Coordinates of C-alpha atoms and ligand atoms in Angstrom, one line a residue:
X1 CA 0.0 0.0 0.0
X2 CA 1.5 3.6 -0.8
X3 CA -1.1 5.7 1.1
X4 CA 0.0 6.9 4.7
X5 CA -2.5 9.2 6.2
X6 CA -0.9 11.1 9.2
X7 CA -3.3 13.2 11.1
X8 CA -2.1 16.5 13.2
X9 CA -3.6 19.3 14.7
X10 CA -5.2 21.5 12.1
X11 CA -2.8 24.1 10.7
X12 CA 0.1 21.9 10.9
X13 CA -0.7 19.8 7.9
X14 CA 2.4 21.6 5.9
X15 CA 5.0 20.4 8.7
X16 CA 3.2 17.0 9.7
X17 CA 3.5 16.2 5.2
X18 CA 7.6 17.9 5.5
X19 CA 8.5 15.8 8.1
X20 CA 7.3 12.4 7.3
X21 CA 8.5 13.1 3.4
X22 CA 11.8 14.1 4.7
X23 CA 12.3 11.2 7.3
X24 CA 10.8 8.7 4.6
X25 CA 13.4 9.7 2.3
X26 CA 16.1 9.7 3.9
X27 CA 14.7 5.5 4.5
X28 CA 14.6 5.6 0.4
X29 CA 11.2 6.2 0.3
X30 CA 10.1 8.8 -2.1
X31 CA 6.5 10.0 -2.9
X32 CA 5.0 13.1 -2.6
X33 CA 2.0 14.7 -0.2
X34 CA -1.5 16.0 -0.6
X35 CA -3.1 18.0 2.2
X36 CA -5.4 21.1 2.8
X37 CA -4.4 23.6 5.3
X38 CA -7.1 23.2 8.4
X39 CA -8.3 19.5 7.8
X40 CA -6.3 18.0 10.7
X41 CA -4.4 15.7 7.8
X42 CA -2.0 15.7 5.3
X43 CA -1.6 12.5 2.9
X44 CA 1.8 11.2 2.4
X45 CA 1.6 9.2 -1.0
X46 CA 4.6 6.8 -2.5
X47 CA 6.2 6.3 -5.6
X48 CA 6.6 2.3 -4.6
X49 CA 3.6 0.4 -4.2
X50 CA 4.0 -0.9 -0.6
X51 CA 5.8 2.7 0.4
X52 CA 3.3 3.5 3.2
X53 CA 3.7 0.1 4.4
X54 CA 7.5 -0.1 4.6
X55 CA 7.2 3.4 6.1
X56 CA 5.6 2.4 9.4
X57 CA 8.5 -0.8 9.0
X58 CA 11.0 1.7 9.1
X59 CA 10.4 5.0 10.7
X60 CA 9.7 5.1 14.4
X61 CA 6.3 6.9 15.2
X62 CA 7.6 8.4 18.8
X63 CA 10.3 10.1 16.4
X64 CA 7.8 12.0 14.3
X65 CA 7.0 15.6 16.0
X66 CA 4.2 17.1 14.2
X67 CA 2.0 13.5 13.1
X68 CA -0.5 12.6 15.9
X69 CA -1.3 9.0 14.3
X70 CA -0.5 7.5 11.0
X71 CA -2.0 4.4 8.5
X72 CA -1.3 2.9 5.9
X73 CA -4.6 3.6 3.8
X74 CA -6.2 2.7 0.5
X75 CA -7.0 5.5 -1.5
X76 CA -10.3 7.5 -0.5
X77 CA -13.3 6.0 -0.6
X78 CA -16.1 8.1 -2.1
X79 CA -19.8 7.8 -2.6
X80 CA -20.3 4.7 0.0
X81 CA -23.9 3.5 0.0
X82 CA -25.0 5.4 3.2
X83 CA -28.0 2.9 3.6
X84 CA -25.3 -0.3 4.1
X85 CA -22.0 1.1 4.7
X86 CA -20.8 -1.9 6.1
X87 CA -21.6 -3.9 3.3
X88 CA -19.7 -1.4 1.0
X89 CA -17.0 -0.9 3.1
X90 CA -16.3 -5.1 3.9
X91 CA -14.9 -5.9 0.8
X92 CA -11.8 -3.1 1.5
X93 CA -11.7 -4.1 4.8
X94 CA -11.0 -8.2 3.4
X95 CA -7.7 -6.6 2.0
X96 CA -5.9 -4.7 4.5
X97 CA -3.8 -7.5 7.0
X98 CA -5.5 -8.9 9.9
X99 CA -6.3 -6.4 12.8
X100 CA -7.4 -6.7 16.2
X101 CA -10.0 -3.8 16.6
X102 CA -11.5 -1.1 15.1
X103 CA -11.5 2.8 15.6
X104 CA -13.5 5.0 13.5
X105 CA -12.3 8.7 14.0
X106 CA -13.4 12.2 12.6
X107 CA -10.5 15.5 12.3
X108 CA -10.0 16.9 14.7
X109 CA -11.8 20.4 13.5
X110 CA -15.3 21.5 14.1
X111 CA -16.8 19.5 11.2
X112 CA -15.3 16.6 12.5
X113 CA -16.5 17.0 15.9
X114 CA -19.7 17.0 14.8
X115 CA -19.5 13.6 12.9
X116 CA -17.9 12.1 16.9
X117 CA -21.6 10.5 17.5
X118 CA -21.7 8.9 14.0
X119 CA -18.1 7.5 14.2
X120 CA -18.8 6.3 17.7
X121 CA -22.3 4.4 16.7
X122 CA -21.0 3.3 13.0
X123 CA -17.7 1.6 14.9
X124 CA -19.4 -0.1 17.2
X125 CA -21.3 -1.9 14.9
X126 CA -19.3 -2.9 11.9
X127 CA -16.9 -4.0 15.0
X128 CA -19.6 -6.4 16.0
X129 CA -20.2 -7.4 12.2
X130 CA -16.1 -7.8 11.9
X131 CA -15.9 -9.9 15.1
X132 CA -18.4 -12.1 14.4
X133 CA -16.9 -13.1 11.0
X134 CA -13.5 -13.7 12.2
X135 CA -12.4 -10.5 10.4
X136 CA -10.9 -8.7 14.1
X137 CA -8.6 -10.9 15.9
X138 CA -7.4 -9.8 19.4
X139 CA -4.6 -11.0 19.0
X140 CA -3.5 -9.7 16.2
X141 CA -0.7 -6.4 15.9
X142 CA -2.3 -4.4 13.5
X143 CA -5.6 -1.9 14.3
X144 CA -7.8 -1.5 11.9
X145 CA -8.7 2.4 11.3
X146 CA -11.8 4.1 9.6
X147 CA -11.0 8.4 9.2
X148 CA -14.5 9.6 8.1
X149 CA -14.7 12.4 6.4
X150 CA -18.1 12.5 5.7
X151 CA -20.9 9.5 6.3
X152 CA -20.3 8.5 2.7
X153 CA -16.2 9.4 1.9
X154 CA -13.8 7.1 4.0
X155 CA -9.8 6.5 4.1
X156 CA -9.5 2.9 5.7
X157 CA -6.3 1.6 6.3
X158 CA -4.1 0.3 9.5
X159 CA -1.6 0.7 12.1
X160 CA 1.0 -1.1 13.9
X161 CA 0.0 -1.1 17.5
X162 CA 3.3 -0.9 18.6
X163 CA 4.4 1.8 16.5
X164 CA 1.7 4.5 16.4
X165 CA -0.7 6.6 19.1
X166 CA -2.2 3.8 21.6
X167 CA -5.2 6.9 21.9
X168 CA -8.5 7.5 19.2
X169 CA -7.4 10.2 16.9
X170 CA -3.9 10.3 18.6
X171 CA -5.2 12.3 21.1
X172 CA -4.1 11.7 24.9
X173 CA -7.1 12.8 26.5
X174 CA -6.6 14.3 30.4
X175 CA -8.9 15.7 33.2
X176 CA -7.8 18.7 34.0
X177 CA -7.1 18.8 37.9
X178 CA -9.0 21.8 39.7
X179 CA -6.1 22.1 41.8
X180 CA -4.0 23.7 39.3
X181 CA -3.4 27.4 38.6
X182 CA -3.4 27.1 34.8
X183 CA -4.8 25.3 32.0
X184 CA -0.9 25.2 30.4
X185 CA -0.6 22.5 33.4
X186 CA -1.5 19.5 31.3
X187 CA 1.2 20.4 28.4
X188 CA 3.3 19.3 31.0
X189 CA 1.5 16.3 32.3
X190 CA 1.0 15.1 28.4
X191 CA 5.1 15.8 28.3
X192 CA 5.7 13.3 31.3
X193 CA 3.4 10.8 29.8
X194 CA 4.6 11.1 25.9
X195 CA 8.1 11.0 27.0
X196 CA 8.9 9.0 30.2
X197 CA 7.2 5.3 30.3
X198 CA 4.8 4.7 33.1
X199 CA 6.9 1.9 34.8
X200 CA 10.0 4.7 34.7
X201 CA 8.4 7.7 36.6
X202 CA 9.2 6.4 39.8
X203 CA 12.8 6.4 39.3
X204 CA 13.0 10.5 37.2
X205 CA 9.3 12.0 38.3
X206 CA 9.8 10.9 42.0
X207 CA 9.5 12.9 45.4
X208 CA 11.9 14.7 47.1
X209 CA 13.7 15.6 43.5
X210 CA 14.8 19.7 43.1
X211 CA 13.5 21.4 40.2
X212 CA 13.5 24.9 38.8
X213 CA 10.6 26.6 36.9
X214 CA 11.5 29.2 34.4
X215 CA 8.5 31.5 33.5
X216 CA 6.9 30.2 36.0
X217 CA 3.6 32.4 36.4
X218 CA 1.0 32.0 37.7
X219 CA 1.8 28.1 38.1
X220 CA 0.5 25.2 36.2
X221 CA 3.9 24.1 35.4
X222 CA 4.9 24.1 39.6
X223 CA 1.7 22.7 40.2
X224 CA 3.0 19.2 38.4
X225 CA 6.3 19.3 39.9
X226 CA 4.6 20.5 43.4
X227 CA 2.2 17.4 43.0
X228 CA 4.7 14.9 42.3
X229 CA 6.2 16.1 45.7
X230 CA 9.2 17.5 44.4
X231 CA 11.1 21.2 45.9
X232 CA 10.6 23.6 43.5
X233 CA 12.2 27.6 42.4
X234 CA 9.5 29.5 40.6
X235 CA 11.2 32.2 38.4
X236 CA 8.9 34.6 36.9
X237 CA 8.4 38.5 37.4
X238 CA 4.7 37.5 37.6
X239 CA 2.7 36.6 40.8
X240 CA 2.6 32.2 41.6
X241 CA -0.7 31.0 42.5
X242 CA -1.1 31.6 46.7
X243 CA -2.3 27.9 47.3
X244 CA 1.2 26.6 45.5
X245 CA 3.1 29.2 47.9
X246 CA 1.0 27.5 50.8
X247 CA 2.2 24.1 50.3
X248 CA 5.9 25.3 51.3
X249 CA 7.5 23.5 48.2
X250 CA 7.7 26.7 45.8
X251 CA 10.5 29.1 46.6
X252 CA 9.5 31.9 44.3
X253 CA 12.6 34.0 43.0
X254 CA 11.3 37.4 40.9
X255 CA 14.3 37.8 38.4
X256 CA 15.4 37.0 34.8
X257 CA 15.7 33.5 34.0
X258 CA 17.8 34.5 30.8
X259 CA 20.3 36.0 33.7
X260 CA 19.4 33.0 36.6
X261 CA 22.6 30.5 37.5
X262 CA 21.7 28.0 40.2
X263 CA 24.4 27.7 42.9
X264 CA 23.5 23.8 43.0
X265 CA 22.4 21.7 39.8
X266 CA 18.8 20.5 39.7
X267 CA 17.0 17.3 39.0
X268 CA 14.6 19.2 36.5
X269 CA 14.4 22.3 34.6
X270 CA 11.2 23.2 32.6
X271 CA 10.7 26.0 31.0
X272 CA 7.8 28.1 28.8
X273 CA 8.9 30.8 28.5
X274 CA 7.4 32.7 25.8
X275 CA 10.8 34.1 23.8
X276 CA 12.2 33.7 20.5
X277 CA 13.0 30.1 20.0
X278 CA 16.8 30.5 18.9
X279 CA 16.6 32.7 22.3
X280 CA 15.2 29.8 24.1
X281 CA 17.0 26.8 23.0
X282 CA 20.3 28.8 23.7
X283 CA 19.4 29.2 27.6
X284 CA 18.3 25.4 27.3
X285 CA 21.8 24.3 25.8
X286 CA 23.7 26.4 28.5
X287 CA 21.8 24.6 31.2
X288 CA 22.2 20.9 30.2
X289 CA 25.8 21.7 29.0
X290 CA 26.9 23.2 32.7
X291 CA 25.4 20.1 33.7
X292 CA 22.8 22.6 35.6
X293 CA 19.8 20.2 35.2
X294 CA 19.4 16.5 34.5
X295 CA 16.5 16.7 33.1
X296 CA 14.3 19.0 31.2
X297 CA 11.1 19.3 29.3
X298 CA 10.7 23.0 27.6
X299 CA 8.6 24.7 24.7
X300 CA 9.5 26.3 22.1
X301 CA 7.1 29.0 20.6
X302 CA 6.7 28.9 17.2
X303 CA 4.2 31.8 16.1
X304 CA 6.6 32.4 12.7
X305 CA 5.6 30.8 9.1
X306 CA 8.4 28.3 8.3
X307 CA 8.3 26.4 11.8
X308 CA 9.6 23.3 10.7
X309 CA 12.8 24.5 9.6
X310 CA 12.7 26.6 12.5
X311 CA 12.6 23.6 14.8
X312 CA 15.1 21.8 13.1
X313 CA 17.5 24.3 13.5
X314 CA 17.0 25.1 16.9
X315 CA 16.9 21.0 17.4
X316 CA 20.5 20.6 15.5
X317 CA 21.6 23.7 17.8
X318 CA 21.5 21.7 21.1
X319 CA 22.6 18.7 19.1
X320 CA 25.3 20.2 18.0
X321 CA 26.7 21.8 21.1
X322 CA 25.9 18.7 22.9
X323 CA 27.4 16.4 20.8
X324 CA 30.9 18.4 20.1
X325 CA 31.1 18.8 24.5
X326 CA 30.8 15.0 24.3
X327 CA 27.8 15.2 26.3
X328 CA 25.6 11.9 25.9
X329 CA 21.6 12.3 25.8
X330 CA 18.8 11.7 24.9
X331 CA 16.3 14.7 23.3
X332 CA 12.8 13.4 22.0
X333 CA 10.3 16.4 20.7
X334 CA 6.6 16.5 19.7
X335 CA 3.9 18.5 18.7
X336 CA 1.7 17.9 22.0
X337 CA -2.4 17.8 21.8
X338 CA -2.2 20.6 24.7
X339 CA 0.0 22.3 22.8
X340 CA -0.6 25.3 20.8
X341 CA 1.7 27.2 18.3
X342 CA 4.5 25.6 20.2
X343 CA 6.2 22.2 20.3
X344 CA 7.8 20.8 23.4
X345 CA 11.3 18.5 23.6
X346 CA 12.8 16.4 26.3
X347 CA 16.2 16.2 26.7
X348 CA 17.4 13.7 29.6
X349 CA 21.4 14.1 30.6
X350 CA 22.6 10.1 30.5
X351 CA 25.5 9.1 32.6
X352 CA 24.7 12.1 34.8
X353 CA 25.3 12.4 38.5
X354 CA 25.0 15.9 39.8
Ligands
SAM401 C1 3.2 30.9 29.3 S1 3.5 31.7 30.8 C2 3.9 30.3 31.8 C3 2.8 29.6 32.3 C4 3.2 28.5 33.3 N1 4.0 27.5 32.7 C5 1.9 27.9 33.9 O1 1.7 26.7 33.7 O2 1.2 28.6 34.7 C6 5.1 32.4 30.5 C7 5.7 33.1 31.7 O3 7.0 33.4 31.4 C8 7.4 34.6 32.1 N2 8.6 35.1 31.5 C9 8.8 35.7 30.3 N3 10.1 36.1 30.1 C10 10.7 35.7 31.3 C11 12.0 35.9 31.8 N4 12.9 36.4 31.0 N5 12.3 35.4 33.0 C12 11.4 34.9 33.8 N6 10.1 34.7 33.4 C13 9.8 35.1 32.2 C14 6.1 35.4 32.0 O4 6.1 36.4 33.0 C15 5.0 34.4 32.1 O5 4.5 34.3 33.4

């Protein structure tokens, strides 16, 4: 199959198609992409007949920053008898490889919201028809994905389980906690769970660690750190939230973080700031290469029009530095479902002890 439909947050279809064209090339795999700005999807197609496939083979999804899920698809399916679509759609479904369930997903846009009910209700039972004839198999590594655009127009395809979103529409879904002094609090909660494994938080996201909070204000950010029972410096101009000065964890410290130099290096740094990205991932660099942090998770604001090259160059900017101090790492990044126009990377300091 040469279809690979990557879905991202609407108005990041150019970057979602320049990335996974660029990272498929460099595997050899050339094709081109089709996308509309604002559909939440961009279409990557190949030149070789079983590109899309070899794709998810070869690229690692937690690698990609700006695609939220991809499949490997048959080309769209248009006019689908609206009376029996499961009936139309079984015959398509008989040639993709076996899968083990079923997830029918809008965009995520307004439109797309509004077809939620009908992707629910239709899933459910064309899983029931697929169960019963032996077409799902649990066990089997694949899932088996329906995008609807419309109740008649379709792009069905699949994706490894093991290398692509484990949530509907690649969306991690959280509850905001009441608690918290900001909404920007779950862009840090979403970091932790994107980029550290469950079974590892209790050895890096653990109590008792030190951690320093640049841009701090009003406190969303602290609040996570606070809540994980770790000893945090707010720095920010701005006021911190009262109740997160109450729980005596915060030490709140009203000066420039471009200017700030701990005295003693810290388990975690995080930072959003809202600052020119080269100015950004400069402060970030200096902190992991004075060996300052072990640890951090920052944004990077990216309101400009070429944000993908943007990224990359501030990316190979730590890289670079890092890599000629003969600092070992590990950096991940991604385009976050609580983030906005902004991406946020993890960098973790290996062989590291304070
Ligand atoms: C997006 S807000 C941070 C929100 C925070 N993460 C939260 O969850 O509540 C950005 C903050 O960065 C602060 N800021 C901007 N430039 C700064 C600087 N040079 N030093 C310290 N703080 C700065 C601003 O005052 C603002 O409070």
């Amino acid at each position: 199959m040469n279809h690979l439909l990557l879905y991202c947050r609407p108005g990041f279809e150019k970057e979602c198609a320049a990335e996974v064209r660029e990272q498929c090339e460099q595997q050899g795999i050339y094709g081109y992409c089709k996308l509309e700005e604002n559909t939440g999807y961009a279409l990557f197609v190949s030149h070789q007949p079983d590109g899309a496939a070899l794709a998810v083979e070869q690229l690692r999804f937690h690698d990609l920053i700006f695609t939220r899920q991809w499949i490997v698809c048959l080309p769209m399916i248009e006019g689908v008898d609206t009376q029996d679509r499961v009936e139309s759609l079984m015959p398509h479904v008989r040639g993709l490889p076996q899968c083990s369930e079923l997830w029918v997903e809008p965009a995520d846009t307004t439109e797309g919201r509004e077809m939620q009910r009908f992707c629910n209700s239709f899933g459910s039972a064309f899983s029931q028809v697929l169960r019963k004839q032996g077409v799902l198999q649990r066990q089997a590594t694949d899932r088996l994905h329906i995008f609807a655009l419309s109740g008649s127009c379709f792009y069905i395809g699949y994706a490894p389980i093991k290398n692509s979103a484990p949530w509907p529409m690649g969306i991690m879904r959280l509850k905001f906690p009441q608690q918290a002094p900001s909404r920007s609090t779950l862009k840090l909660e979403e970091a932790w769970h994107w980029f550290i494994p469950e079974h590892q938080w209790h050895q890096y996201i653990s109590s008792g660690k030190r951690a320093v909070d640049l841009g701090a204000a009003p406190g969303g950010w602290t609040w996570q750190l606070v809540n994980q029972n770790m000893f945090v410096t707010a720095i920010d101009n701005g006021p911190m939230a009262d109740s997160l000065m109450e729980t005596g964890q915060v030490k709140h410290l009203t000066e420039d973080a471009f200017a700030f130099h701990p005295q003693k290096p810290f388990d975690w740094m995080v930072c959003d700031i809202v600052d020119k990205p080269t100015r950004v991932i400069k402060l970030m660099t200096q902190w992991l290469q004075e060996g300052w942090c072990r640890e951090t998770v920052f944004n990077l604001k990216l309101p400009m029009k070429q944000r993908y090259p943007e990224v990359k160059s501030c990316l190979a900017y730590l890289q670079t530095t890092l890599n000629e101090a003969g600092i070992d790492y590990r950096l991940a990044a991604k385009h976050l479902y609580h983030d906005r126009e902004e991406i946020t990377v993890h960098v973790r300091l290996l062989g590291y002890h304070g």
